[in-house]
Amino acid sequence: MYAITIPEPGGPGALVWAEVPDPEPAEGEVLIEVAAAGVNRADILQRQGFYDPPPGASPYPGLECSGTIIALGPGVSGWSVGDRVCALLAGGGYAQRVAVPAGQVLPVPEGVGLIEAAGLPEAACTVWSNVFMTARLRSGETVLVHGGASGIGTMAIQLAKAVGAAVAVTAGSAEKLQRCAELGADTVINYRDEDFVERVKAATGGKGADVILDIIGAKYLQRNVDALAVNGRLVVIGLQGGRKAELNLGALLSKRASVTATSLRARPVSEKASIVAAVREHVWPLIEGGRVRPVVDRSIPMAEAAEAHRVIEAGEHIGKVILVV
């Protein structure tokens, strides 16, 4: 088969479409003929040499895909050859075929195209596991989502609104903020010229956000704590603004607040399967009912993955960028 390989870390040009050995499904795995793969910032970090795949994972980038099951490994039940699926991956989505544990596979939701479905697993699993399973967002609470126009952000807005929460978002342009508002965001904040702490407090009558989903990390750490409500929960899932910061623990203590940092890729297969099962139970009905939808900015041929990475790094996209085989 062909896959996007990374012979040497570097810029987008380091991505090479090359012939590689076909994968074989192991015990408990299915083999998927890939139709499309979602592009995530983690893929860019891997290309740059900063985010190696976990042990045993495919060396090729790509944390989610859609396609058709073409083979079943030993011990697999509940799936059949020919099923149209999408999947959460530890790697290998930028390829014509990929083997994946059966517990990380989802049916393509009714009403969603096979290509669009490639942009669902990573965003849905990330948002559900962090905002709902970890931070326990509930109806009537307020969530602040940084990077509201990203693939993660557009999913978080819709899921939070679907459960009855109020949503505040940050983004860097009027166009992005407008799209966030169209998806249901109640408070839109341009981080380039507005203070998100002040805006969130104003929108909540001085209370602050009950939950914050953060992709920035160090740069926003203290301000995120300042923006939290009493008993607030900050979940850090990205480090775009750095890895190290000083935190006033007194401010955290006075609010009885918590800070959690999580990643999805390196979790054990059993944990991923639990998250995928929760997404299938709670998120898939919302998608099939039309209350949540994938937001796709553009599709690009997989062999031109370098262009997709340039688009992501430029930060001009809204929602997901999809690679199509």
Coordinates of N, CA, C and O in Angstrom, one line a residue, residues 160-318:
A160 N -21.7 21.0 24.0 CA -22.1 21.7 25.2 C -23.5 22.3 25.1 O -24.2 22.2 26.1
K161 N -23.8 22.8 24.0 CA -25.1 23.4 23.8 C -26.2 22.3 23.8 O -27.3 22.5 24.3
A162 N -25.8 21.1 23.3 CA -26.8 20.0 23.2 C -27.2 19.5 24.6 O -28.3 19.0 24.8
V163 N -26.3 19.7 25.6 CA -26.6 19.3 27.0 C -27.1 20.4 27.8 O -27.3 20.3 29.0
G164 N -27.3 21.6 27.2 CA -27.9 22.7 28.0 C -26.9 23.6 28.7 O -27.3 24.4 29.6
A165 N -25.6 23.6 28.3 CA -24.7 24.5 28.9 C -24.5 25.8 28.1 O -24.9 25.9 26.9
A166 N -24.1 26.9 28.7 CA -23.7 28.1 28.1 C -22.3 28.0 27.6 O -21.4 27.4 28.3
V167 N -22.0 28.6 26.4 CA -20.6 28.4 25.8 C -20.0 29.8 25.5 O -20.6 30.6 24.9
A168 N -18.8 29.9 26.0 CA -17.9 31.1 25.6 C -16.8 30.5 24.9 O -16.3 29.4 25.2
V169 N -16.3 31.2 23.8 CA -15.2 30.8 23.0 C -14.2 31.9 22.8 O -14.6 33.1 22.8
T170 N -12.9 31.5 22.6 CA -12.0 32.5 22.0 C -11.6 32.0 20.6 O -11.5 30.9 20.3
A171 N -11.3 33.0 19.8 CA -10.8 32.8 18.4 C -10.1 34.1 18.0 O -10.2 35.1 18.6
G172 N -9.4 34.0 16.8 CA -8.6 35.2 16.4 C -9.0 36.0 15.3 O -8.3 36.9 14.8
S173 N -10.3 35.8 14.8 CA -10.8 36.6 13.7 C -12.3 36.8 13.8 O -13.0 35.9 14.4
A174 N -12.8 37.8 13.1 CA -14.2 38.0 13.1 C -14.9 36.9 12.4 O -16.0 36.5 12.9
E175 N -14.3 36.4 11.3 CA -15.0 35.3 10.6 C -15.1 34.0 11.5 O -16.1 33.4 11.5
K176 N -14.0 33.7 12.2 CA -14.1 32.6 13.1 C -15.1 32.7 14.2 O -15.8 31.8 14.6
L177 N -15.1 33.9 14.8 CA -16.1 34.2 15.9 C -17.5 34.1 15.4 O -18.4 33.6 16.0
Q178 N -17.8 34.6 14.1 CA -19.1 34.5 13.5 C -19.5 33.0 13.4 O -20.6 32.6 13.7
R179 N -18.6 32.2 12.9 CA -18.9 30.8 12.7 C -19.2 30.1 14.1 O -20.1 29.2 14.2
C180 N -18.4 30.5 15.1 CA -18.7 29.9 16.4 C -20.1 30.3 16.9 O -20.8 29.5 17.5
A181 N -20.4 31.5 16.7 CA -21.8 32.0 17.1 C -22.9 31.2 16.3 O -23.9 30.9 16.9
E182 N -22.6 31.0 15.1 CA -23.6 30.2 14.3 C -23.8 28.8 14.8 O -24.8 28.2 14.7
L183 N -22.7 28.2 15.4 CA -22.8 26.9 15.9 C -23.4 26.9 17.3 O -23.7 25.8 17.8
G184 N -23.6 28.1 17.9 CA -24.3 28.1 19.2 C -23.6 28.8 20.3 O -24.1 28.9 21.4
A185 N -22.3 29.3 20.1 CA -21.6 30.0 21.1 C -22.3 31.2 21.6 O -22.8 32.0 20.8
D186 N -22.5 31.4 22.9 CA -23.2 32.5 23.5 C -22.3 33.7 23.6 O -22.8 34.9 23.5
T187 N -21.0 33.6 23.9 CA -20.1 34.6 24.1 C -18.9 34.4 23.3 O -18.2 33.3 23.4
V188 N -18.6 35.3 22.3 CA -17.4 35.1 21.4 C -16.4 36.2 21.7 O -16.7 37.4 21.8
I189 N -15.1 35.8 21.9 CA -14.1 36.7 22.4 C -12.9 36.6 21.4 O -12.3 35.5 21.2
N190 N -12.5 37.7 20.9 CA -11.3 37.8 20.1 C -10.1 37.9 21.0 O -9.9 39.0 21.6
Y191 N -9.3 36.9 21.1 CA -8.2 36.9 22.0 C -7.1 37.9 21.6 O -6.2 38.2 22.5
R192 N -7.1 38.4 20.4 CA -6.1 39.3 20.0 C -6.3 40.7 20.6 O -5.3 41.4 20.8
D193 N -7.5 41.1 20.9 CA -7.7 42.4 21.5 C -8.7 42.5 22.6 O -9.2 43.6 23.0
E194 N -9.1 41.3 23.2 CA -10.0 41.3 24.3 C -9.5 40.4 25.4 O -8.8 39.5 25.1
D195 N -9.8 40.8 26.6 CA -9.4 40.0 27.8 C -10.4 38.9 28.1 O -11.6 39.3 28.5
F196 N -10.1 37.7 27.9 CA -11.1 36.6 28.0 C -11.6 36.5 29.5 O -12.7 36.1 29.8
V197 N -10.7 36.8 30.4 CA -11.1 36.7 31.8 C -12.2 37.7 32.1 O -13.3 37.4 32.7
E198 N -12.0 39.0 31.7 CA -13.1 40.0 31.9 C -14.3 39.6 31.2 O -15.5 39.8 31.7
R199 N -14.2 39.2 29.9 CA -15.4 38.9 29.2 C -16.2 37.7 29.8 O -17.5 37.7 29.8
V200 N -15.5 36.7 30.2 CA -16.2 35.5 30.8 C -16.9 35.9 32.1 O -18.0 35.6 32.4
K201 N -16.2 36.7 32.9 CA -16.8 37.1 34.2 C -18.0 38.0 33.9 O -19.1 37.9 34.6
A202 N -17.9 38.9 32.9 CA -19.1 39.8 32.6 C -20.3 38.9 32.1 O -21.4 39.2 32.4
A203 N -20.0 37.9 31.3 CA -21.1 37.1 30.7 C -21.7 36.2 31.8 O -22.8 35.7 31.6
T204 N -21.0 36.0 32.9 CA -21.6 35.1 33.9 C -21.9 35.8 35.2 O -22.1 35.2 36.3
G205 N -22.1 37.1 35.1 CA -22.4 37.9 36.3 C -21.3 37.9 37.4 O -21.6 38.0 38.6
G206 N -20.1 37.8 37.0 CA -19.0 37.8 37.9 C -18.6 36.4 38.4 O -17.6 36.2 39.1
K207 N -19.4 35.4 38.1 CA -19.1 34.0 38.6 C -17.9 33.4 38.0 O -17.1 32.7 38.6
G208 N -17.8 33.4 36.6 CA -16.7 32.7 35.9 C -17.2 31.4 35.3 O -18.3 31.1 35.4
A209 N -16.2 30.8 34.6 CA -16.6 29.5 33.9 C -16.5 28.3 34.8 O -15.5 28.2 35.6
D210 N -17.4 27.5 34.7 CA -17.4 26.2 35.5 C -16.4 25.2 34.9 O -15.8 24.5 35.7
V211 N -16.3 25.2 33.6 CA -15.3 24.3 32.9 C -14.5 25.2 31.9 O -15.1 26.0 31.2
I212 N -13.2 24.9 31.7 CA -12.4 25.5 30.7 C -11.7 24.4 30.0 O -11.0 23.6 30.6
L213 N -11.9 24.4 28.6 CA -11.1 23.4 27.8 C -10.0 24.2 27.1 O -10.3 25.1 26.3
D214 N -8.7 23.9 27.4 CA -7.6 24.7 27.0 C -6.6 24.0 26.2 O -6.2 22.9 26.5
I215 N -6.3 24.6 25.0 CA -5.3 24.0 24.1 C -4.0 24.8 24.2 O -3.0 24.5 23.5
I216 N -3.9 25.9 25.0 CA -2.8 26.8 25.0 C -1.7 26.4 26.0 O -0.5 26.4 25.7
G217 N -2.1 26.0 27.2 CA -1.1 25.6 28.2 C -0.5 26.7 29.0 O -1.3 27.5 29.5
A218 N 0.8 26.8 29.1 CA 1.5 27.7 30.0 C 1.1 29.1 29.9 O 0.8 29.8 30.9
K219 N 0.9 29.6 28.7 CA 0.7 31.0 28.5 C -0.7 31.5 29.1 O -0.8 32.6 29.6
Y220 N -1.6 30.5 29.2 CA -3.0 30.9 29.7 C -3.2 30.3 31.1 O -4.3 30.5 31.6
L221 N -2.2 29.7 31.7 CA -2.5 28.9 33.0 C -3.1 29.8 34.1 O -4.2 29.5 34.6
Q222 N -2.4 30.9 34.5 CA -2.9 31.7 35.5 C -4.2 32.4 35.2 O -5.2 32.5 36.0
R223 N -4.3 32.9 33.9 CA -5.5 33.6 33.5 C -6.7 32.6 33.5 O -7.8 33.0 33.8
N224 N -6.5 31.4 33.1 CA -7.6 30.4 33.1 C -8.1 30.2 34.5 O -9.3 30.1 34.8
V225 N -7.2 30.1 35.5 CA -7.6 29.9 36.9 C -8.4 31.2 37.3 O -9.4 31.1 38.0
D226 N -7.9 32.4 36.9 CA -8.6 33.6 37.2 C -10.0 33.6 36.7 O -11.0 34.2 37.2
A227 N -10.2 32.9 35.5 CA -11.5 32.9 34.8 C -12.4 31.8 35.4 O -13.6 31.8 35.0
L228 N -11.9 30.9 36.2 CA -12.8 29.8 36.7 C -13.7 30.3 37.8 O -13.4 31.2 38.6
A229 N -14.9 29.7 37.9 CA -15.8 29.9 38.9 C -15.4 29.0 40.2 O -14.5 28.2 40.1
V230 N -16.0 29.3 41.3 CA -15.8 28.4 42.5 C -16.2 27.0 42.1 O -17.2 26.8 41.4
N231 N -15.3 26.0 42.5 CA -15.5 24.6 42.1 C -15.3 24.4 40.6 O -15.8 23.4 40.0
G232 N -14.6 25.3 39.9 CA -14.4 25.2 38.5 C -13.4 24.1 38.1 O -12.5 23.7 39.0
R233 N -13.4 23.7 36.9 CA -12.5 22.6 36.4 C -11.8 23.0 35.1 O -12.5 23.3 34.1
L234 N -10.5 23.1 35.2 CA -9.7 23.5 34.0 C -9.1 22.2 33.5 O -8.4 21.5 34.2
V235 N -9.3 21.9 32.2 CA -8.7 20.7 31.5 C -7.8 21.2 30.4 O -8.2 21.9 29.5
V236 N -6.5 20.9 30.5 CA -5.5 21.3 29.6 C -5.3 20.1 28.6 O -4.9 19.0 29.1
I237 N -5.5 20.3 27.3 CA -5.3 19.3 26.3 C -4.2 19.6 25.3 O -4.0 18.9 24.3
G238 N -3.7 20.8 25.4 CA -2.7 21.2 24.4 C -1.7 22.2 25.0 O -1.9 22.8 26.0
L239 N -0.5 22.3 24.3 CA 0.6 23.1 24.8 C 1.1 24.1 23.8 O 2.3 24.4 23.7
Q240 N 0.1 24.7 23.0 CA 0.5 25.6 22.0 C 1.2 26.9 22.5 O 1.9 27.6 21.8
G241 N 0.9 27.2 23.8 CA 1.5 28.4 24.4 C 2.6 28.0 25.4 O 2.9 28.9 26.3
G242 N 3.2 26.9 25.3 CA 4.3 26.5 26.2 C 4.0 25.5 27.2 O 2.8 25.2 27.5
R243 N 5.0 24.9 27.8 CA 4.9 23.8 28.8 C 5.0 24.1 30.2 O 4.6 23.4 31.1
K244 N 5.7 25.2 30.5 CA 6.0 25.6 31.9 C 5.5 26.9 32.3 O 5.6 27.9 31.6
A245 N 4.8 27.0 33.5 CA 4.3 28.3 33.9 C 4.2 28.2 35.5 O 4.2 27.2 36.1
E246 N 4.2 29.4 36.1 CA 4.0 29.5 37.5 C 2.6 29.7 37.8 O 1.9 30.5 37.1
L247 N 2.1 29.1 38.9 CA 0.7 29.1 39.2 C 0.5 29.5 40.7 O 1.2 29.0 41.6
N248 N -0.4 30.5 40.9 CA -0.7 30.9 42.2 C -1.7 29.9 42.8 O -2.9 29.9 42.6
L249 N -1.1 29.0 43.7 CA -2.0 27.9 44.2 C -3.0 28.5 45.2 O -4.1 27.9 45.4
G250 N -2.7 29.7 45.7 CA -3.7 30.3 46.6 C -5.0 30.6 45.9 O -6.1 30.4 46.4
A251 N -4.9 31.1 44.6 CA -6.1 31.4 43.8 C -6.8 30.1 43.5 O -8.1 30.1 43.5
L252 N -6.1 29.0 43.2 CA -6.8 27.7 43.0 C -7.5 27.2 44.2 O -8.6 26.7 44.2
L253 N -6.8 27.3 45.4 CA -7.4 26.8 46.6 C -8.6 27.6 47.0 O -9.6 27.1 47.4
S254 N -8.6 28.9 46.8 CA -9.7 29.8 47.2 C -10.9 29.5 46.4 O -12.1 29.7 46.9
K255 N -10.7 29.0 45.2 CA -11.9 28.6 44.4 C -12.3 27.1 44.5 O -13.2 26.7 43.8
R256 N -11.5 26.4 45.3 CA -11.7 24.9 45.3 C -11.8 24.3 43.9 O -12.6 23.5 43.6
A257 N -10.9 24.8 43.1 CA -10.9 24.5 41.7 C -9.9 23.4 41.4 O -9.0 23.0 42.3
S258 N -9.9 22.8 40.2 CA -9.0 21.7 39.8 C -8.4 22.0 38.5 O -9.0 22.6 37.6
V259 N -7.2 21.5 38.3 CA -6.5 21.6 37.0 C -6.1 20.2 36.6 O -5.4 19.5 37.4
T260 N -6.6 19.7 35.4 CA -6.3 18.4 34.9 C -5.6 18.5 33.6 O -6.0 19.4 32.8
A261 N -4.6 17.7 33.3 CA -4.0 17.7 32.0 C -4.1 16.3 31.4 O -3.8 15.3 32.1
T262 N -4.6 16.1 30.2 CA -4.8 14.8 29.7 C -4.3 14.7 28.2 O -4.2 15.7 27.5
S263 N -4.0 13.5 27.8 CA -3.8 13.2 26.4 C -4.6 11.9 26.0 O -4.9 11.2 26.9
L264 N -4.8 11.7 24.8 CA -5.7 10.6 24.4 C -4.8 9.5 23.7 O -5.1 8.3 23.9
R265 N -3.9 9.9 22.9 CA -3.2 9.0 22.0 C -2.5 7.8 22.8 O -2.6 6.7 22.3
A266 N -1.9 8.1 23.9 CA -1.1 7.1 24.6 C -1.8 6.3 25.6 O -1.3 5.5 26.3
R267 N -3.1 6.5 25.7 CA -3.9 5.8 26.7 C -4.0 4.3 26.3 O -3.9 4.0 25.2
P268 N -4.1 3.5 27.3 CA -4.3 2.0 27.0 C -5.5 1.8 26.2 O -6.5 2.5 26.2
V269 N -5.4 0.7 25.4 CA -6.5 0.3 24.5 C -7.8 0.2 25.2 O -8.9 0.6 24.7
S270 N -7.8 -0.3 26.5 CA -9.0 -0.5 27.2 C -9.7 0.9 27.5 O -10.9 1.0 27.5
E271 N -8.8 1.8 27.9 CA -9.4 3.2 28.2 C -10.0 3.8 26.9 O -11.0 4.4 27.0
K272 N -9.3 3.7 25.8 CA -9.8 4.2 24.6 C -11.1 3.6 24.2 O -12.1 4.2 23.7
A273 N -11.2 2.3 24.4 CA -12.4 1.6 24.1 C -13.6 2.1 24.9 O -14.7 2.2 24.5
S274 N -13.3 2.4 26.2 CA -14.4 2.9 27.1 C -14.8 4.3 26.6 O -16.0 4.6 26.6
I275 N -13.9 5.1 26.2 CA -14.2 6.4 25.7 C -15.0 6.3 24.4 O -16.1 7.0 24.2
V276 N -14.6 5.5 23.5 CA -15.3 5.3 22.2 C -16.7 4.8 22.4 O -17.7 5.2 21.8
A277 N -16.9 3.8 23.4 CA -18.2 3.3 23.7 C -19.1 4.4 24.3 O -20.3 4.5 23.9
A278 N -18.5 5.3 25.1 CA -19.3 6.4 25.6 C -19.7 7.4 24.5 O -20.8 7.9 24.5
V279 N -18.8 7.6 23.6 CA -19.1 8.5 22.4 C -20.2 7.9 21.6 O -21.2 8.6 21.2
R280 N -20.1 6.6 21.4 CA -21.2 6.0 20.6 C -22.5 6.1 21.3 O -23.6 6.3 20.6
E281 N -22.5 6.0 22.6 CA -23.8 6.0 23.3 C -24.4 7.4 23.4 O -25.6 7.6 23.3
H282 N -23.5 8.4 23.6 CA -24.0 9.8 23.9 C -23.9 10.8 22.8 O -24.8 11.6 22.6
V283 N -22.9 10.6 22.0 CA -22.7 11.6 20.9 C -23.3 11.2 19.6 O -23.9 12.0 18.9
W284 N -23.2 9.9 19.2 CA -23.7 9.5 17.9 C -25.2 9.8 17.8 O -25.7 10.2 16.7
P285 N -26.1 9.6 18.8 CA -27.5 10.0 18.7 C -27.7 11.4 18.4 O -28.6 11.8 17.6
L286 N -26.8 12.3 18.9 CA -26.9 13.7 18.7 C -26.6 14.1 17.2 O -27.2 14.9 16.6
I287 N -25.6 13.3 16.7 CA -25.2 13.5 15.3 C -26.3 13.0 14.4 O -26.7 13.7 13.4
E288 N -26.8 11.8 14.7 CA -27.8 11.3 13.8 C -29.1 12.0 13.9 O -30.0 12.0 13.0
G289 N -29.4 12.7 15.0 CA -30.5 13.5 15.2 C -30.4 15.0 14.6 O -31.3 15.7 14.7
G290 N -29.2 15.3 14.1 CA -29.0 16.6 13.5 C -28.7 17.7 14.4 O -28.5 18.9 14.0
R291 N -28.4 17.4 15.7 CA -28.1 18.4 16.7 C -26.6 18.7 16.7 O -26.2 19.8 17.2
V292 N -25.8 17.8 16.3 CA -24.4 18.0 16.2 C -23.9 17.5 14.8 O -24.4 16.5 14.3
R293 N -23.0 18.3 14.2 CA -22.5 17.9 12.8 C -21.1 18.1 12.7 O -20.5 19.0 13.4
P294 N -20.4 17.3 11.9 CA -19.0 17.6 11.6 C -18.8 18.9 10.8 O -19.6 19.2 9.9
V295 N -17.8 19.7 11.2 CA -17.6 20.9 10.5 C -16.3 20.7 9.7 O -15.2 20.6 10.3
V296 N -16.4 20.7 8.4 CA -15.2 20.4 7.5 C -14.8 21.6 6.7 O -15.7 22.2 6.0
D297 N -13.6 22.1 6.9 CA -13.2 23.3 6.2 C -12.9 23.0 4.7 O -13.3 23.7 3.8
R298 N -12.1 21.8 4.5 CA -11.8 21.5 3.1 C -11.2 20.0 3.1 O -10.8 19.5 4.2
S299 N -11.3 19.4 1.9 CA -10.7 18.1 1.7 C -9.5 18.2 0.7 O -9.6 19.0 -0.2
I300 N -8.4 17.5 1.0 CA -7.2 17.6 0.2 C -6.8 16.1 -0.1 O -6.9 15.3 0.8
P301 N -6.3 15.8 -1.3 CA -5.8 14.5 -1.6 C -4.7 14.1 -0.6 O -3.8 14.9 -0.3
M302 N -4.8 12.8 -0.2 CA -3.8 12.4 0.9 C -2.4 12.5 0.4 O -1.5 12.8 1.2
A303 N -2.1 12.3 -0.8 CA -0.7 12.4 -1.3 C -0.2 13.8 -1.2 O 1.0 14.0 -1.2
E304 N -1.1 14.8 -1.0 CA -0.7 16.2 -0.8 C -0.9 16.6 0.6 O -1.2 17.8 0.9
A305 N -0.6 15.7 1.5 CA -0.7 16.0 3.0 C 0.1 17.2 3.4 O -0.3 17.9 4.4
A306 N 1.2 17.5 2.7 CA 2.0 18.7 3.1 C 1.2 19.9 3.0 O 1.3 20.8 3.8
E307 N 0.3 20.0 2.0 CA -0.5 21.2 1.8 C -1.5 21.3 3.0 O -1.8 22.4 3.5
A308 N -2.0 20.2 3.4 CA -3.0 20.2 4.6 C -2.2 20.7 5.8 O -2.8 21.4 6.6
H309 N -1.0 20.3 6.0 CA -0.3 20.7 7.2 C 0.0 22.2 7.1 O 0.0 22.9 8.1
R310 N 0.3 22.7 5.9 CA 0.5 24.2 5.8 C -0.8 24.9 6.2 O -0.8 26.0 6.8
V311 N -2.0 24.4 5.8 CA -3.2 25.0 6.1 C -3.4 25.1 7.6 O -3.8 26.1 8.2
I312 N -3.2 24.0 8.3 CA -3.4 23.9 9.7 C -2.4 24.9 10.4 O -2.8 25.6 11.3
E313 N -1.1 24.9 10.0 CA -0.2 25.7 10.6 C -0.4 27.2 10.4 O -0.1 28.1 11.2
A314 N -1.1 27.6 9.3 CA -1.4 28.9 9.0 C -2.6 29.4 9.9 O -2.8 30.6 10.1
G315 N -3.4 28.4 10.4 CA -4.4 28.8 11.3 C -5.6 29.4 10.7 O -6.4 30.1 11.4
E316 N -5.8 29.3 9.4 CA -6.9 30.0 8.7 C -8.1 29.1 8.5 O -9.1 29.5 7.9
H317 N -8.1 27.8 8.9 CA -9.2 26.9 8.7 C -10.2 27.0 9.8 O -9.9 27.5 10.9
I318 N -11.4 26.6 9.5 CA -12.5 26.5 10.5 C -13.0 25.1 10.5 O -13.5 24.6 9.5

